[in-house]
Amino acid sequence: GAGVSQSPSNKVTEKGKDVELRCDPISGHTALYWYRQSLGQGLEFLIYFQGNSAPDKSGLPSDRFSAERTGGSVSTLTIQRTQQEDSAVYLCASSSLAGGGTQYFGPGTRLLVL
Amino acid sequence: KNQVEQSPQSLIILEGKNCTLQCNYTVSPFSNLRWYKQDTGRGPVSLTIMTFSENTKSNGRYTATLDADTKQSSLHITASQLSDSASYICVVSERVRFGAGTRLTVKP
């Protein structure tokens, strides 16, 4: 079946602009995660959605970052007033069990802020 | 301080050789531990998942072990292949704590 998809695959933007990254999880997966991976670094947790519960936003690095998940499916990660240090690969994952299920990752969105 | 520490940071081995990657964690409480393989430019792919009651789990040439008492896990790769060159990431739940990964390079 279809896996997790993300769009765009690549995004180049100017410093100060806003960007929106999209994630389509696997159908039926109730949990959705956003991560960031900077060049040569490990994965950094950003935010976690589980069903209709309030999201766990503890990993968001600043108030310029926000995410929403509409209808319990598609999610959008928004970065406002982008900075050069926001350049990274943004990965989305979904799973079928809260916290414990295997996470299936999308291919990521490579963001470059000039 | 990262609650999941992986070692070594990088490793180079010859094709056909075995290797072992280490993961030490301080995450508590603990529900499961997972190893992922991440090829360059791709998203991570799950290799194994173990609950606290499991000591070992195999997936082909990959064997993961877990000692919940000492909070240590290892990933053993047998008869390495060139395609094993990737980053290997240890993930500990609850609250999804990642290690920084081990970059493995297999040379012919």
Short mmCIF file of C-alpha atoms in Angstrom, two decimals:
data_model
loop_
_atom_site.label_atom_id
_atom_site.label_comp_id
_atom_site.label_asym_id
_atom_site.label_seq_id
_atom_site.Cartn_x
_atom_site.Cartn_y
_atom_site.Cartn_z
CA GLY A 1 0.00 0.00 0.00
CA ALA A 2 0.98 3.66 -0.16
CA GLY A 3 3.52 4.85 2.34
CA VAL A 4 3.99 8.24 3.98
CA SER A 5 4.33 11.00 1.42
CA GLN A 6 5.72 14.48 1.86
CA SER A 7 5.73 17.57 -0.29
CA PRO A 8 7.55 19.38 -1.59
CA SER A 9 10.60 17.14 -1.82
CA ASN A 10 12.85 20.19 -1.99
CA LYS A 11 12.24 23.79 -1.02
CA VAL A 12 14.54 26.76 -1.41
CA THR A 13 13.44 29.98 0.22
CA GLU A 14 14.80 33.34 1.22
CA LYS A 15 15.49 34.26 4.80
CA GLY A 16 12.41 35.82 6.39
CA LYS A 17 9.87 34.03 4.21
CA ASP A 18 7.28 31.59 5.53
CA VAL A 19 7.18 27.97 4.34
CA GLU A 20 4.65 25.17 4.61
CA LEU A 21 5.60 21.52 4.51
CA ARG A 22 3.00 18.83 3.99
CA CYS A 23 2.74 15.26 5.21
CA ASP A 24 0.27 12.60 4.12
CA PRO A 25 0.45 9.72 6.60
CA ILE A 26 -0.44 6.11 5.95
CA SER A 27 -4.22 5.75 5.92
CA GLY A 28 -5.55 4.68 9.30
CA HIS A 29 -2.45 5.65 11.25
CA THR A 30 -3.53 7.67 14.25
CA ALA A 31 -0.10 8.90 15.30
CA LEU A 32 1.93 11.40 13.28
CA TYR A 33 5.38 12.79 14.05
CA TRP A 34 7.51 15.58 12.64
CA TYR A 35 11.31 15.46 12.92
CA ARG A 36 14.17 17.58 11.72
CA GLN A 37 17.55 16.33 10.61
CA SER A 38 20.32 18.82 10.08
CA LEU A 39 23.37 17.95 8.00
CA GLY A 40 25.43 15.35 9.81
CA GLN A 41 23.17 15.41 12.85
CA GLY A 42 20.75 12.92 14.34
CA LEU A 43 17.01 13.14 14.20
CA GLU A 44 15.44 15.90 16.30
CA PHE A 45 11.87 15.43 17.50
CA LEU A 46 9.59 18.39 16.76
CA ILE A 47 5.93 17.53 17.38
CA TYR A 48 3.65 14.53 17.85
CA PHE A 49 -0.06 14.14 17.06
CA GLN A 50 -2.13 11.27 18.42
CA GLY A 51 -5.76 11.06 17.39
CA ASN A 52 -7.80 13.94 18.78
CA SER A 53 -5.50 14.51 21.75
CA ALA A 54 -3.65 17.77 22.22
CA PRO A 55 -0.35 17.51 20.31
CA ASP A 56 2.98 17.16 22.08
CA LYS A 57 4.79 20.31 20.98
CA SER A 58 7.72 19.94 23.32
CA GLY A 59 10.26 19.62 20.51
CA LEU A 60 9.42 22.77 18.58
CA PRO A 61 12.55 24.95 18.68
CA SER A 62 10.79 28.32 18.67
CA ASP A 63 7.40 29.99 18.27
CA ARG A 64 8.17 30.40 14.57
CA PHE A 65 7.38 26.72 14.20
CA SER A 66 3.82 25.40 14.25
CA ALA A 67 1.98 22.38 12.94
CA GLU A 68 -1.57 21.28 12.50
CA ARG A 69 -3.28 18.10 11.55
CA THR A 70 -6.63 18.46 9.87
CA GLY A 71 -9.24 15.73 10.12
CA GLY A 72 -6.79 13.41 11.81
CA SER A 73 -4.93 12.82 8.55
CA VAL A 74 -2.85 15.33 6.59
CA SER A 75 -0.47 17.50 8.57
CA THR A 76 1.21 20.79 7.74
CA LEU A 77 4.37 22.09 9.38
CA THR A 78 4.73 25.85 9.07
CA ILE A 79 7.92 27.79 9.64
CA GLN A 80 7.48 31.55 9.83
CA ARG A 81 10.21 34.08 9.14
CA THR A 82 12.67 31.37 8.17
CA GLN A 83 16.27 31.62 9.28
CA GLN A 84 19.34 30.02 7.72
CA GLU A 85 19.65 27.65 10.68
CA ASP A 86 16.23 26.23 9.73
CA SER A 87 17.88 24.57 6.73
CA ALA A 88 17.50 20.83 7.23
CA VAL A 89 15.58 17.78 6.11
CA TYR A 90 12.13 17.68 7.69
CA LEU A 91 10.85 14.16 8.13
CA CYS A 92 7.32 13.02 8.85
CA ALA A 93 6.41 9.60 10.24
CA SER A 94 3.18 7.85 11.12
CA SER A 95 2.34 4.84 13.23
CA SER A 96 -0.70 2.83 14.14
CA LEU A 97 -0.20 2.60 17.91
CA ALA A 98 0.30 5.54 20.22
CA GLY A 99 3.97 5.83 21.17
CA GLY A 100 4.81 2.19 20.69
CA GLY A 101 4.13 1.29 17.10
CA THR A 102 6.75 1.15 14.42
CA GLN A 103 7.04 4.52 12.74
CA TYR A 104 7.02 4.63 8.97
CA PHE A 105 8.91 7.59 7.61
CA GLY A 106 8.29 9.71 4.57
CA PRO A 107 11.12 10.67 2.21
CA GLY A 108 11.45 14.09 3.80
CA THR A 109 11.45 17.66 2.59
CA ARG A 110 14.86 19.21 2.10
CA LEU A 111 14.62 22.87 3.09
CA LEU A 112 17.32 25.36 2.19
CA VAL A 113 17.06 28.90 3.51
CA LEU A 114 19.28 31.35 1.69
CA LYS B 1 22.34 15.79 27.73
CA ASN B 2 21.14 13.29 25.17
CA GLN B 3 19.32 10.44 26.85
CA VAL B 4 20.35 8.03 24.11
CA GLU B 5 24.05 7.61 23.37
CA GLN B 6 25.35 5.66 20.40
CA SER B 7 28.84 4.42 19.68
CA PRO B 8 30.91 4.53 17.69
CA GLN B 9 29.98 7.71 15.85
CA SER B 10 31.38 6.23 12.66
CA LEU B 11 32.79 2.89 11.60
CA ILE B 12 34.54 1.56 8.51
CA ILE B 13 34.70 -2.18 7.88
CA LEU B 14 35.54 -4.47 4.98
CA GLU B 15 32.83 -6.26 3.07
CA GLY B 16 32.04 -9.63 4.57
CA LYS B 17 33.10 -8.68 8.08
CA ASN B 18 30.83 -8.49 11.11
CA CYS B 19 30.29 -5.43 13.27
CA THR B 20 28.44 -4.40 16.40
CA LEU B 21 26.90 -1.00 17.10
CA GLN B 22 26.11 0.11 20.65
CA CYS B 23 23.25 2.10 22.17
CA ASN B 24 23.11 3.16 25.83
CA TYR B 25 20.10 5.00 27.18
CA THR B 26 18.82 6.65 30.32
CA VAL B 27 15.23 7.13 29.16
CA SER B 28 12.70 6.16 31.80
CA PRO B 29 10.05 4.85 31.72
CA PHE B 30 10.81 2.59 28.83
CA SER B 31 8.36 0.79 26.58
CA ASN B 32 10.37 -0.27 23.55
CA LEU B 33 13.63 0.20 21.70
CA ARG B 34 13.98 0.33 17.94
CA TRP B 35 16.84 0.29 15.49
CA TYR B 36 16.48 2.14 12.19
CA LYS B 37 18.63 2.14 9.07
CA GLN B 38 18.85 5.39 7.16
CA ASP B 39 20.39 5.53 3.72
CA THR B 40 21.81 8.86 2.64
CA GLY B 41 19.04 11.19 1.50
CA ARG B 42 16.27 8.82 2.56
CA GLY B 43 13.94 8.49 5.53
CA PRO B 44 14.78 5.93 8.25
CA VAL B 45 13.55 2.35 7.83
CA SER B 46 12.75 0.17 10.83
CA LEU B 47 15.01 -2.87 11.36
CA THR B 48 13.90 -4.21 14.75
CA ILE B 49 11.63 -3.32 17.63
CA MET B 50 11.97 -4.83 21.10
CA THR B 51 9.92 -4.43 24.26
CA PHE B 52 11.60 -4.41 27.66
CA SER B 53 10.88 -8.15 28.07
CA GLU B 54 12.74 -9.17 24.91
CA ASN B 55 16.48 -9.88 24.91
CA THR B 56 17.11 -10.41 21.22
CA LYS B 57 15.43 -9.87 17.88
CA SER B 58 16.72 -10.82 14.44
CA ASN B 59 15.94 -9.50 10.99
CA GLY B 60 18.02 -11.30 8.41
CA ARG B 61 21.66 -10.43 8.94
CA TYR B 62 20.70 -7.89 11.63
CA THR B 63 20.45 -9.02 15.25
CA ALA B 64 19.53 -6.63 18.04
CA THR B 65 20.05 -7.37 21.72
CA LEU B 66 18.64 -5.58 24.73
CA ASP B 67 19.63 -5.56 28.38
CA ALA B 68 16.96 -3.56 30.17
CA ASP B 69 18.80 -3.82 33.50
CA THR B 70 21.94 -2.10 32.23
CA LYS B 71 19.98 -0.05 29.67
CA GLN B 72 22.14 -1.17 26.79
CA SER B 73 21.32 -2.39 23.32
CA SER B 74 23.46 -3.54 20.45
CA LEU B 75 22.92 -4.12 16.76
CA HIS B 76 25.06 -6.86 15.24
CA ILE B 77 25.48 -7.00 11.47
CA THR B 78 26.73 -10.30 10.09
CA ALA B 79 28.62 -10.75 6.80
CA SER B 80 28.35 -7.08 5.89
CA GLN B 81 27.47 -6.01 2.38
CA LEU B 82 28.16 -2.78 0.53
CA SER B 83 24.45 -1.96 0.81
CA ASP B 84 24.76 -1.92 4.60
CA SER B 85 26.56 1.42 4.33
CA ALA B 86 24.15 3.79 6.06
CA SER B 87 23.41 5.49 9.36
CA TYR B 88 21.97 3.31 12.09
CA ILE B 89 19.77 5.05 14.63
CA CYS B 90 18.65 3.80 18.03
CA VAL B 91 15.25 5.05 19.21
CA VAL B 92 13.90 4.64 22.72
CA SER B 93 10.27 5.22 23.71
CA GLU B 94 8.41 6.61 25.66
CA ARG B 95 8.48 10.16 24.28
CA VAL B 96 10.62 9.09 21.38
CA ARG B 97 14.24 9.79 22.20
CA PHE B 98 16.75 9.34 19.40
CA GLY B 99 20.43 8.59 19.40
CA ALA B 100 22.65 10.59 17.07
CA GLY B 101 23.33 7.50 14.99
CA THR B 102 26.35 5.51 13.85
CA ARG B 103 27.59 6.10 10.32
CA LEU B 104 28.68 2.72 8.91
CA THR B 105 30.76 2.49 5.75
CA VAL B 106 31.39 -0.91 4.20
CA LYS B 107 34.31 -1.02 1.78
CA PRO B 108 34.97 -3.69 -0.82
#
